[in-house]
Short mmCIF file of C-alpha atoms in Angstrom, two decimals:
data_model
loop_
_atom_site.label_atom_id
_atom_site.label_comp_id
_atom_site.label_asym_id
_atom_site.label_seq_id
_atom_site.Cartn_x
_atom_site.Cartn_y
_atom_site.Cartn_z
CA MET A 1 -30.20 -72.58 0.06
CA LYS A 2 -29.38 -70.16 2.88
CA LYS A 3 -31.87 -67.63 1.50
CA ARG A 4 -34.60 -70.27 1.26
CA TYR A 5 -33.80 -71.42 4.81
CA LEU A 6 -34.22 -67.85 6.13
CA GLN A 7 -37.51 -67.50 4.24
CA LEU A 8 -38.81 -70.70 5.84
CA ILE A 9 -37.82 -69.47 9.32
CA PHE A 10 -39.55 -66.13 8.69
CA LEU A 11 -42.69 -67.91 7.43
CA LEU A 12 -42.69 -70.15 10.50
CA PHE A 13 -42.44 -67.16 12.85
CA LEU A 14 -45.24 -65.47 10.91
CA ILE A 15 -47.52 -68.48 11.26
CA VAL A 16 -46.76 -68.92 14.96
CA GLY A 17 -47.32 -65.20 15.61
CA THR A 18 -50.64 -65.25 13.76
CA VAL A 19 -51.81 -68.29 15.72
CA LEU A 20 -50.87 -66.63 19.03
CA ILE A 21 -52.70 -63.42 18.10
CA ILE A 22 -55.83 -65.34 17.10
CA ARG A 23 -55.69 -67.39 20.29
CA GLN A 24 -55.29 -64.23 22.39
CA GLN A 25 -58.28 -62.63 20.65
CA GLN A 26 -60.39 -65.72 21.23
CA ASN A 27 -59.46 -65.79 24.92
CA THR A 28 -60.16 -62.09 25.51
CA PRO A 29 -63.62 -61.79 27.11
CA TYR A 30 -66.48 -59.60 25.89
CA GLN A 31 -67.65 -57.03 28.45
CA LYS A 32 -71.35 -56.13 28.58
CA ASP A 33 -72.45 -52.84 30.15
CA ASN A 34 -75.88 -51.25 30.32
CA GLY A 35 -77.51 -48.31 32.04
CA PHE A 36 -79.74 -45.26 31.62
CA VAL A 37 -78.82 -42.07 29.79
CA PHE A 38 -80.53 -39.32 27.74
CA GLY A 39 -83.92 -40.56 28.95
CA THR A 40 -83.35 -44.02 27.48
CA VAL A 41 -81.28 -47.17 28.03
CA TYR A 42 -77.90 -48.07 26.63
CA ASN A 43 -76.28 -51.45 25.94
CA ILE A 44 -72.60 -51.73 25.10
CA THR A 45 -70.68 -54.91 24.29
CA TYR A 46 -66.93 -54.86 23.69
CA GLN A 47 -63.99 -57.27 23.72
CA ASN A 48 -61.51 -56.21 26.36
CA ASP A 49 -59.80 -57.64 29.43
CA LYS A 50 -60.87 -54.66 31.55
CA ASN A 51 -64.37 -53.34 32.16
CA LEU A 52 -64.68 -49.69 31.11
CA LYS A 53 -68.15 -48.81 32.37
CA GLN A 54 -66.92 -45.96 34.56
CA GLU A 55 -65.00 -44.37 31.70
CA ILE A 56 -67.92 -44.89 29.32
CA GLU A 57 -70.34 -43.16 31.67
CA THR A 58 -67.89 -40.30 32.16
CA GLU A 59 -67.98 -39.70 28.38
CA LEU A 60 -71.78 -39.94 28.31
CA LYS A 61 -72.03 -37.36 31.09
CA LYS A 62 -69.97 -34.99 28.95
CA VAL A 63 -72.47 -35.43 26.10
CA ASP A 64 -75.30 -34.75 28.54
CA MET A 65 -73.54 -31.59 29.74
CA ALA A 66 -73.22 -30.49 26.12
CA LEU A 67 -76.61 -31.33 24.60
CA SER A 68 -79.31 -32.08 27.18
CA MET A 69 -82.17 -29.57 27.39
CA PHE A 70 -83.25 -31.31 30.60
CA ASN A 71 -79.95 -30.32 32.24
CA ALA A 72 -80.08 -26.64 33.21
CA GLN A 73 -76.28 -26.49 33.38
CA SER A 74 -75.68 -27.92 29.91
CA VAL A 75 -74.14 -25.87 27.12
CA ILE A 76 -77.31 -26.03 25.02
CA SER A 77 -79.49 -24.94 27.96
CA LYS A 78 -77.30 -21.93 28.62
CA VAL A 79 -77.35 -21.03 24.93
CA ASN A 80 -81.14 -21.29 24.91
CA GLN A 81 -81.20 -19.03 27.97
CA GLY A 82 -79.29 -16.32 26.10
CA SER A 83 -75.57 -17.12 26.19
CA THR A 84 -73.75 -16.47 22.91
CA SER A 85 -70.34 -17.60 24.10
CA ILE A 86 -69.54 -21.30 23.81
CA PRO A 87 -67.17 -22.49 26.57
CA GLN A 88 -63.78 -23.73 25.40
CA THR A 89 -64.21 -27.05 27.19
CA GLU A 90 -64.69 -30.57 25.90
CA GLU A 91 -68.44 -30.13 26.37
CA GLY A 92 -68.31 -26.89 24.40
CA ARG A 93 -66.39 -28.64 21.62
CA MET A 94 -69.02 -31.37 21.52
CA PHE A 95 -71.78 -28.77 21.27
CA GLU A 96 -70.02 -27.03 18.37
CA GLU A 97 -69.38 -30.32 16.59
CA VAL A 98 -73.02 -31.40 16.77
CA VAL A 99 -74.50 -28.02 15.85
CA SER A 100 -72.12 -27.72 12.89
CA LEU A 101 -73.08 -31.19 11.64
CA ALA A 102 -76.77 -30.47 12.20
CA LEU A 103 -76.64 -27.24 10.20
CA ASN A 104 -74.86 -29.03 7.36
CA ILE A 105 -77.48 -31.80 7.23
CA SER A 106 -80.22 -29.17 7.42
CA LYS A 107 -78.74 -27.63 4.29
CA GLU A 108 -78.49 -31.02 2.56
CA THR A 109 -82.14 -31.84 3.37
CA GLU A 110 -83.40 -28.31 2.65
CA GLY A 111 -84.61 -27.89 6.21
CA ALA A 112 -86.29 -31.26 6.72
CA PHE A 113 -83.85 -31.70 9.60
CA ASP A 114 -83.77 -28.62 11.79
CA ILE A 115 -82.55 -28.23 15.38
CA THR A 116 -84.51 -24.96 15.77
CA VAL A 117 -87.83 -26.84 15.70
CA ALA A 118 -88.09 -27.00 19.53
CA PRO A 119 -90.84 -24.33 19.91
CA LEU A 120 -93.11 -26.30 17.56
CA VAL A 121 -92.27 -29.63 19.20
CA ASN A 122 -93.15 -28.17 22.58
CA ALA A 123 -96.36 -26.61 21.27
CA TRP A 124 -97.51 -30.01 20.07
CA GLY A 125 -96.72 -31.55 23.44
CA PHE A 126 -93.71 -33.72 22.60
CA GLY A 127 -90.90 -31.67 24.11
CA PHE A 128 -89.73 -30.87 27.59
CA LYS A 129 -92.83 -28.72 28.05
CA GLN A 130 -96.31 -30.21 27.79
CA GLY A 131 -98.37 -28.22 25.35
CA PHE A 132 -101.90 -28.15 24.03
CA THR A 133 -102.96 -28.56 20.44
CA PRO A 134 -101.88 -25.25 18.89
CA THR A 135 -104.15 -23.11 16.75
CA PRO A 136 -103.22 -22.27 13.13
CA GLN A 137 -102.45 -18.73 14.27
CA GLN A 138 -100.09 -19.99 16.97
CA ILE A 139 -98.34 -22.27 14.48
CA ASP A 140 -97.85 -19.40 12.02
CA SER A 141 -96.42 -17.28 14.83
CA LEU A 142 -94.02 -20.01 15.96
CA ARG A 143 -92.86 -20.69 12.41
CA LEU A 144 -91.32 -17.22 12.39
CA LEU A 145 -88.86 -18.52 15.01
CA ILE A 146 -88.02 -21.71 13.11
CA GLY A 147 -85.30 -22.18 10.52
CA TYR A 148 -81.71 -23.36 10.48
CA LYS A 149 -80.73 -20.36 8.35
CA LYS A 150 -81.55 -18.15 11.33
CA ILE A 151 -78.62 -19.66 13.27
CA TYR A 152 -75.04 -18.39 13.01
CA LEU A 153 -72.19 -20.49 14.41
CA ASP A 154 -68.58 -19.30 14.46
CA LYS A 155 -66.39 -22.16 15.68
CA LYS A 156 -63.21 -20.08 15.50
CA LYS A 157 -64.62 -17.46 17.85
CA HIS A 158 -66.74 -20.00 19.79
CA TYR A 159 -69.80 -17.86 19.20
CA ILE A 160 -73.42 -18.65 18.34
CA ALA A 161 -76.29 -16.27 17.64
CA THR A 162 -79.49 -15.88 15.68
CA ASN A 163 -80.69 -13.18 13.31
CA LEU A 164 -83.85 -13.03 15.44
CA GLY A 165 -81.86 -11.00 17.97
CA LYS A 166 -78.49 -10.81 19.62
CA THR A 167 -79.05 -13.92 21.75
CA MET A 168 -80.71 -17.29 21.31
CA THR A 169 -83.63 -16.62 23.66
CA MET A 170 -86.01 -16.13 20.73
CA ALA A 171 -84.86 -19.33 19.00
CA GLN A 172 -84.57 -22.61 20.91
CA LEU A 173 -82.16 -25.35 19.89
CA ASP A 174 -83.19 -29.00 20.25
CA CYS A 175 -80.56 -31.65 19.51
CA SER A 176 -82.64 -34.63 20.67
CA ALA A 177 -82.82 -35.99 17.10
CA ILE A 178 -79.05 -36.25 16.88
CA ALA A 179 -77.77 -36.51 20.50
CA LYS A 180 -78.26 -40.26 21.00
CA GLY A 181 -76.44 -41.01 17.77
CA TYR A 182 -73.66 -38.64 18.76
CA GLY A 183 -73.45 -40.29 22.18
CA SER A 184 -72.94 -43.66 20.48
CA ASP A 185 -70.17 -42.12 18.38
CA VAL A 186 -68.46 -40.72 21.48
CA VAL A 187 -68.41 -44.12 23.17
CA ALA A 188 -67.14 -45.74 19.96
CA ARG A 189 -64.29 -43.20 19.87
CA LEU A 190 -63.35 -44.11 23.42
CA LEU A 191 -63.28 -47.82 22.62
CA ARG A 192 -61.21 -47.29 19.48
CA ALA A 193 -58.77 -45.08 21.44
CA LYS A 194 -58.33 -48.03 23.81
CA GLY A 195 -57.39 -50.24 20.86
CA ILE A 196 -60.64 -52.20 21.03
CA LYS A 197 -61.61 -53.53 17.60
CA ASN A 198 -64.72 -55.60 18.35
CA PHE A 199 -67.68 -53.75 19.86
CA MET A 200 -71.31 -52.77 19.58
CA VAL A 201 -72.61 -49.53 21.11
CA GLU A 202 -76.37 -48.98 21.32
CA ILE A 203 -78.11 -45.99 22.90
CA GLY A 204 -81.87 -45.91 22.55
CA GLY A 205 -81.70 -47.90 19.31
CA GLU A 206 -78.86 -45.87 17.76
CA VAL A 207 -75.97 -48.23 17.04
CA VAL A 208 -72.28 -48.24 16.15
CA THR A 209 -70.51 -51.53 15.42
CA SER A 210 -66.95 -52.61 14.78
CA GLY A 211 -65.39 -55.97 14.02
CA ILE A 212 -67.20 -59.11 15.07
CA SER A 213 -69.52 -60.24 17.85
CA GLU A 214 -68.86 -62.69 20.65
CA LYS A 215 -70.11 -65.44 18.32
CA ARG A 216 -67.26 -64.59 15.90
CA VAL A 217 -69.69 -63.37 13.23
CA PRO A 218 -70.60 -59.90 11.93
CA TRP A 219 -72.95 -57.88 14.12
CA ARG A 220 -76.64 -58.42 13.32
CA ILE A 221 -79.00 -55.60 14.31
CA GLY A 222 -82.77 -55.95 14.31
CA VAL A 223 -85.21 -53.39 12.93
CA THR A 224 -88.38 -53.31 15.03
CA LYS A 225 -91.70 -53.81 13.28
CA PRO A 226 -93.51 -50.43 13.36
CA THR A 227 -96.64 -51.28 15.33
CA ASP A 228 -98.26 -48.68 17.63
CA ASP A 229 -96.41 -49.16 20.90
CA THR A 230 -96.18 -46.14 23.20
CA LEU A 231 -95.06 -48.37 26.10
CA SER A 232 -92.15 -49.85 24.09
CA VAL A 233 -93.13 -53.41 25.02
CA SER A 234 -93.29 -54.84 21.51
CA ASN A 235 -89.99 -56.26 20.25
CA GLU A 236 -91.25 -57.97 17.09
CA LEU A 237 -88.67 -57.56 14.36
CA GLN A 238 -89.36 -56.53 10.79
CA THR A 239 -85.92 -57.66 9.63
CA VAL A 240 -82.31 -58.13 10.76
CA LEU A 241 -79.48 -56.23 9.10
CA ASN A 242 -75.85 -57.26 8.91
CA VAL A 243 -74.05 -54.19 10.25
CA THR A 244 -70.26 -54.23 10.36
CA ASP A 245 -68.01 -51.21 10.92
CA ARG A 246 -71.00 -48.93 10.38
CA ALA A 247 -73.48 -46.85 12.33
CA MET A 248 -77.24 -47.34 12.24
CA ALA A 249 -80.15 -45.23 13.50
CA THR A 250 -83.91 -45.64 13.28
CA SER A 251 -86.64 -43.03 13.49
CA GLY A 252 -90.35 -43.78 13.63
CA ASN A 253 -93.66 -42.49 14.89
CA TYR A 254 -94.95 -45.80 16.19
CA ARG A 255 -93.72 -45.28 19.77
CA ASN A 256 -94.06 -41.55 20.26
CA PHE A 257 -97.53 -40.26 19.47
CA TYR A 258 -100.82 -39.43 21.14
CA TYR A 259 -104.49 -39.37 20.29
CA LYS A 260 -106.64 -36.31 20.85
CA GLY A 261 -110.15 -35.82 19.55
CA GLY A 262 -109.92 -39.17 17.78
CA LYS A 263 -106.90 -38.04 15.73
CA LYS A 264 -103.38 -39.44 15.95
CA TYR A 265 -100.53 -36.93 16.31
CA ALA A 266 -97.03 -38.19 15.53
CA HIS A 267 -93.95 -36.75 17.24
CA THR A 268 -92.10 -35.86 14.02
CA ILE A 269 -92.83 -32.23 13.17
CA ASP A 270 -92.29 -30.85 9.69
CA PRO A 271 -90.31 -27.62 10.30
CA LYS A 272 -91.71 -26.06 7.12
CA THR A 273 -95.42 -26.63 7.76
CA GLY A 274 -95.36 -26.61 11.56
CA TYR A 275 -97.57 -29.72 11.72
CA PRO A 276 -96.86 -33.39 12.52
CA VAL A 277 -95.90 -35.28 9.38
CA GLN A 278 -98.63 -37.16 7.55
CA HIS A 279 -97.31 -39.59 4.94
CA ASN A 280 -96.71 -43.27 4.36
CA ILE A 281 -93.29 -43.80 5.99
CA LEU A 282 -93.69 -45.57 9.34
CA SER A 283 -90.02 -46.17 10.10
CA ALA A 284 -86.74 -44.98 8.60
CA THR A 285 -83.48 -46.81 9.31
CA VAL A 286 -80.28 -45.23 8.03
CA LEU A 287 -76.75 -46.62 7.90
CA ALA A 288 -73.85 -44.15 7.73
CA ASN A 289 -70.20 -43.79 8.66
CA ASN A 290 -71.14 -42.24 12.00
CA CYS A 291 -74.24 -42.48 14.14
CA ALA A 292 -74.95 -38.76 14.53
CA THR A 293 -75.27 -38.52 10.75
CA ALA A 294 -77.45 -41.63 10.59
CA ASP A 295 -79.64 -40.28 13.40
CA ALA A 296 -80.21 -36.93 11.70
CA TYR A 297 -80.96 -38.39 8.28
CA ALA A 298 -83.36 -40.94 9.76
CA THR A 299 -85.35 -38.05 11.25
CA SER A 300 -85.23 -36.06 8.02
CA PHE A 301 -86.50 -39.05 6.02
CA MET A 302 -89.54 -39.24 8.30
CA VAL A 303 -90.24 -35.62 7.32
CA LEU A 304 -89.45 -35.98 3.61
CA GLY A 305 -91.42 -39.15 2.87
CA LEU A 306 -90.34 -41.92 0.52
CA ASP A 307 -89.72 -39.89 -2.64
CA GLY A 308 -87.83 -37.17 -0.77
CA ALA A 309 -85.73 -39.73 1.10
CA ARG A 310 -84.78 -41.51 -2.13
CA ALA A 311 -83.77 -38.20 -3.69
CA ILE A 312 -81.39 -37.55 -0.78
CA LEU A 313 -79.97 -41.08 -1.00
CA ASP A 314 -79.28 -40.60 -4.72
CA LYS A 315 -77.07 -37.63 -3.81
CA HIS A 316 -75.35 -39.43 -0.93
CA PRO A 317 -74.10 -42.89 -1.95
CA GLU A 318 -72.33 -43.18 1.41
CA LEU A 319 -75.76 -43.57 3.04
CA MET A 320 -78.00 -46.64 2.99
CA ALA A 321 -81.59 -46.89 4.18
CA TYR A 322 -84.30 -49.38 5.05
CA LEU A 323 -87.71 -47.68 4.89
CA ILE A 324 -90.96 -49.27 6.10
CA CYS A 325 -94.05 -47.73 4.54
CA THR A 326 -97.71 -48.47 3.97
CA ASP A 327 -99.10 -49.05 0.50
CA LYS A 328 -102.42 -47.77 -0.82
CA LYS A 329 -104.24 -50.66 0.88
CA GLY A 330 -102.62 -49.98 4.25
CA ASN A 331 -100.32 -53.00 4.09
CA TYR A 332 -96.64 -52.88 5.01
CA ALA A 333 -94.23 -52.22 2.15
CA VAL A 334 -90.45 -52.01 2.31
CA TRP A 335 -87.91 -50.07 0.27
CA SER A 336 -84.20 -50.55 0.88
CA SER A 337 -80.99 -49.39 -0.72
CA PRO A 338 -79.80 -51.85 -3.39
CA ASN A 339 -76.43 -52.36 -1.67
CA LEU A 340 -77.89 -52.93 1.80
CA LYS A 341 -77.23 -56.45 3.06
CA LEU A 342 -80.36 -57.98 4.51
CA ASN A 343 -80.20 -61.05 6.72
CA LYS A 344 -82.69 -63.43 5.13
#
């Protein structure tokens, strides 16, 4: 009887403690911060008594100092200007982490994702320099500078170089196709370090979620319908995905393109051919364990096309994708991973 009595007391304490924890969670407010970073907007929602916007922006500034080509003092800018030594700072560590991940994904996608593509991006007029339509001869010349295999990174010695020469001035690194996703990961790390379990981080459409939303349900993230929209004013959704404890990134050519001579040029450049991609994928959304990975694979799927993307997904069951394409008649068609939960 005494043993049963103690068990009942323990069970009672357990129930009371659980109720108090649930009540505390329900009473803890959700903070909502937004701002401008990496040339785009961010929106961050998280459940916490204290607002952390100042700390969040401090972390985002570190990412900018590591990866922004528009910041002349950033690590990547100094590397592109000829520095081979990576500073042993937090920004230097971030740079090494992203470049290492990028080179690995380049290998996995056989060069469809490539952070050395900057000279071609700039030549086509989509980079930080405005270019003119390049000639075939110019493209062939620039392609000699392109290729992830030309980059050597030694994280132990904090050293980076290219086989094009002793410094990186011949090659130019461009992490814009992975930096927003990485920035979302960095903010998510900060929130987790603070013990925050429920949050949604979104930077320029690249998202990391954890736990539940303010409505006490899993996070639901919309995928924009890929209609030509250079001004980013169209918010019509193609679908809504249930995204919980995952990262999601979307790449598409429907907002970043231009017309010249009656021809449409998309911003995604195929590193192998040197030309903007021309195939039936309009938008690639990828879900992964971290947003930098999702960001990079989303870009690579835009280069690879539907068959190439599916081949990569077959090798990487940890990834899921939602791909919007056009069929032979020009109508929208959708392919998604079998285990991807769609919100009907």
